[in-house]
Structure formats: structure tokens, C-alpha cells
Coordinates of C-alpha atoms and ligand atoms in Angstrom, one line a residue:
X1480 CA -23.0 3.4 53.9
X1481 CA -19.2 4.9 54.3
X1482 CA -18.2 5.8 57.2
X1483 CA -14.5 7.8 57.2
X1484 CA -13.3 7.5 60.7
X1485 CA -9.9 7.9 62.9
X1486 CA -9.4 4.3 64.8
X1487 CA -6.7 4.2 67.0
X1488 CA -4.8 7.2 65.2
X1489 CA -5.6 6.6 61.6
X1490 CA -7.6 7.0 59.0
X1491 CA -10.2 4.3 58.1
X1492 CA -12.9 4.5 56.0
X1493 CA -15.4 1.7 56.7
X1494 CA -18.7 0.4 54.7
X1495 CA -21.3 -0.4 57.2
X1496 CA -24.9 -1.4 56.6
X1497 CA -27.6 1.5 58.0
X1498 CA -28.7 0.6 61.4
X1499 CA -25.0 -0.6 62.4
X1500 CA -23.9 -0.5 66.0
X1501 CA -20.2 0.7 66.0
X1502 CA -20.2 -2.3 68.1
X1503 CA -21.1 -4.2 65.4
X1504 CA -18.9 -2.9 62.7
X1505 CA -15.5 -2.4 64.8
X1506 CA -15.6 -6.4 66.4
X1507 CA -17.3 -8.3 62.9
X1508 CA -15.8 -5.9 60.6
X1509 CA -16.4 -6.5 57.5
X1510 CA -13.1 -4.3 57.1
X1511 CA -9.7 -6.0 59.1
X1512 CA -8.2 -5.7 61.1
X1513 CA -11.2 -6.3 63.5
X1514 CA -11.0 -5.2 67.1
X1515 CA -11.6 -8.1 69.1
X1516 CA -10.8 -6.5 72.4
X1517 CA -14.7 -4.2 72.0
X1518 CA -16.3 -6.9 73.7
X1519 CA -20.2 -8.3 73.0
X1520 CA -22.2 -8.2 76.4
X1521 CA -25.9 -7.3 76.9
X1522 CA -25.6 -5.0 74.1
X1523 CA -27.8 -2.6 75.8
X1524 CA -26.0 -0.6 77.5
X1525 CA -25.5 -1.7 80.8
X1526 CA -22.6 -4.2 80.8
X1527 CA -19.3 -1.4 79.9
X1528 CA -17.9 -4.4 77.9
X1529 CA -17.8 -3.1 74.4
X1530 CA -16.6 0.3 75.8
X1531 CA -14.5 2.6 73.5
X1532 CA -13.6 6.3 73.9
X1533 CA -15.4 8.1 71.2
X1534 CA -13.7 11.4 70.9
X1535 CA -11.6 11.0 73.9
X1536 CA -14.6 10.0 75.9
X1537 CA -15.9 6.7 77.5
X1538 CA -19.1 5.3 75.3
X1539 CA -20.9 2.0 75.2
X1540 CA -20.0 1.3 71.5
X1541 CA -23.2 -1.1 70.9
X1542 CA -25.5 1.8 71.2
X1543 CA -24.0 4.0 69.0
X1544 CA -25.0 4.3 65.5
X1545 CA -21.7 3.1 63.4
X1546 CA -22.5 6.5 61.2
X1547 CA -22.3 8.5 64.9
X1548 CA -18.3 7.7 64.3
X1549 CA -18.4 10.3 61.0
X1550 CA -15.9 12.4 61.4
X1551 CA -14.6 11.1 64.5
X1552 CA -11.9 10.1 66.2
X1553 CA -12.8 6.0 67.7
X1554 CA -10.3 4.4 70.3
X1555 CA -9.9 0.8 71.7
X1556 CA -7.3 -0.9 73.6
X1557 CA -5.3 -2.0 70.4
X1558 CA -5.2 1.6 70.2
X1559 CA -3.4 2.4 73.2
X1560 CA -1.1 -0.5 73.5
X1561 CA 2.4 0.7 74.6
X1562 CA 0.8 3.9 75.7
X1563 CA 2.5 4.2 79.2
X1564 CA -0.5 4.5 81.6
X1565 CA -2.5 2.0 79.8
X1566 CA 0.2 0.0 80.2
X1567 CA 0.7 0.5 84.1
X1568 CA -2.9 0.0 84.3
X1569 CA -3.0 -3.6 82.3
X1570 CA 0.3 -4.2 85.3
X1571 CA -2.0 -3.1 87.9
X1572 CA -4.9 -5.2 87.2
X1573 CA -2.4 -8.3 87.2
X1574 CA -0.6 -7.8 90.0
X1575 CA -3.8 -7.3 92.3
X1576 CA -5.2 -10.5 90.8
X1577 CA -8.1 -8.5 89.9
X1578 CA -9.1 -10.1 86.3
X1579 CA -10.3 -14.3 86.3
X1580 CA -11.9 -14.6 83.2
X1581 CA -10.8 -10.9 81.7
X1582 CA -14.5 -10.3 79.9
X1583 CA -14.7 -7.2 81.5
X1584 CA -10.8 -6.1 81.4
X1585 CA -10.7 -4.0 77.9
X1586 CA -13.8 -2.1 78.8
X1587 CA -12.5 -1.3 82.9
X1588 CA -9.2 -0.7 81.3
X1589 CA -10.8 2.1 78.8
X1590 CA -13.1 3.6 81.5
X1591 CA -9.5 3.6 84.2
X1592 CA -7.4 4.6 81.7
X1593 CA -9.7 7.9 80.9
X1594 CA -10.4 8.2 84.5
X1595 CA -6.4 8.6 84.6
X1596 CA -6.0 10.8 82.4
X1597 CA -8.4 13.3 83.1
X1598 CA -6.7 13.5 86.4
X1599 CA -3.3 13.4 85.5
X1600 CA -4.1 16.2 82.9
X1601 CA -6.0 18.4 85.8
X1602 CA -2.4 17.7 88.6
X1603 CA -5.2 15.6 90.6
X1604 CA -5.4 12.2 92.1
X1605 CA -8.7 10.7 91.8
X1606 CA -9.9 8.8 95.1
X1607 CA -11.5 5.2 96.0
X1608 CA -15.0 6.7 95.4
X1609 CA -13.4 8.3 92.2
X1610 CA -12.2 5.1 90.9
X1611 CA -15.9 3.6 91.6
X1612 CA -17.5 6.0 90.0
X1613 CA -15.5 5.3 86.9
X1614 CA -16.4 2.1 86.7
X1615 CA -19.9 1.9 87.2
X1616 CA -20.8 1.5 83.7
X1617 CA -18.3 -2.0 83.6
X1618 CA -19.8 -5.4 85.1
X1619 CA -17.4 -7.6 86.4
X1620 CA -19.3 -11.4 87.1
X1621 CA -16.0 -12.8 88.3
X1622 CA -13.8 -11.0 89.7
X1623 CA -15.8 -8.2 91.2
X1624 CA -14.8 -4.4 92.3
X1625 CA -12.4 -4.4 95.4
X1626 CA -9.6 -5.7 92.9
X1627 CA -9.9 -3.6 90.4
X1628 CA -10.4 -0.5 92.4
X1629 CA -7.3 -0.4 94.6
X1630 CA -5.6 -1.7 91.5
X1631 CA -6.5 2.3 89.7
X1632 CA -5.8 3.5 93.1
X1633 CA -2.0 2.1 93.1
X1634 CA -2.0 3.5 90.1
X1635 CA -3.2 6.8 90.9
X1636 CA -0.8 6.7 94.1
X1637 CA 2.3 5.8 91.7
X1638 CA 0.9 8.7 89.5
X1639 CA 1.2 10.9 91.9
X1640 CA 4.1 10.4 93.2
X1641 CA 6.1 10.6 89.7
X1642 CA 4.0 14.1 89.7
X1643 CA 6.0 15.2 93.6
X1644 CA 8.9 14.0 91.9
X1645 CA 9.0 16.2 88.9
X1646 CA 7.5 19.0 90.9
X1647 CA 10.9 18.8 92.7
X1648 CA 13.1 18.5 90.2
X1649 CA 12.4 21.7 89.3
Ligands
FES975 S1 -22.0 -4.7 75.3 FE1 -22.6 -2.6 75.4 S2 -22.9 -2.2 76.9 FE2 -22.6 -4.1 77.5
FES976 S1 -13.5 -10.7 85.4 FE1 -15.1 -11.9 84.6 S2 -16.3 -10.8 84.6 FE2 -14.6 -9.6 84.8

């Protein structure tokens, strides 16, 4: 079946087997380039390694039918590279030693990006509780959550500082 999507801002047409998941089409093709940032973990919707944005909302792509993406926008880490907020998050994860094997990192980054983008749009700053909530669907077997939460909190604080500087300049 043919599936028309906007993948990372570009119109694409996928050829997918009926019943194929969004994860399998993104990661395994047959179309190129393959989105290898999207990781295959549990394939039951429990680990978050396969998290992508579907129309701006985080979803576990292993439990979303590829056909569901027809006519919609799909965003993966590949499409967010160079985005200033994503760059801040990536740097913060590294600075806080929040990456060990890194298998969970793309999914975590998508979840944190979504949280911080929403908060930025609302002019709010997420607390640790909100950050932990955003990460509840992202399992990490090696680093745990203390360091990723600290990294996201640092980015949230930096965004708040930028907001108050901008407000002061007005
Ligand atoms: S691979 Fe999709 S949630 Fe685990
Ligand atoms: S860093 Fe290895 S699973 Fe999270």
C-alpha cells in the first residue's frame, strides 16, 4: 500500500506492507534514507525507544500502524538535528553524563523536546516532576533517570533565563 507522509518536513511516499508498523517502515525501509535514530526495543509500546512525533505528539512508533501516518507529519531525531532546542538538549545530556549505551537516548530526546517546546510555547518552566512525567514512557537500563532529569532541568532553566532576558529587553 502507498502511504503519503510529511517526514521531517518533506513530502514522501512510502510503499508499505499492509499491517506494517510505523517503526518498521521508518527504520527498515524499503525507502531510503532509513531513520535509524528510531530504535527497536520491546515492540510492545513499553520502552519508548521508538518514540517519534506524529503531528507533533510523541507516539511509540512500534504500536502505530504505518497506514495511520497517511496524510500526517512524522518527525524523527534526523529532522530535528540543528534545531536550537534539540541542540541544547543533546549537549545537556552529554554534559550531565546522561548517556551510556545511548539506545534510549533518541526516544528520550524526542519526549524531552516535546515537553520543552510545549512549555516554551506556554511560557512555563517544567519542574522535575513534569520532566519525570514526560519520561515515564522512556525506559533506560544503564543510566537511569537522575542524570537525564538533571539535564532537562538545566535546559529548562536556560530557556527560562533566556525568556527573562528577552522580557527585560522589551
Ligand atoms: S520499541 Fe516501541 S515502545 Fe519499545
Ligand atoms: S543509556 Fe543505555 S538504555 Fe539508556
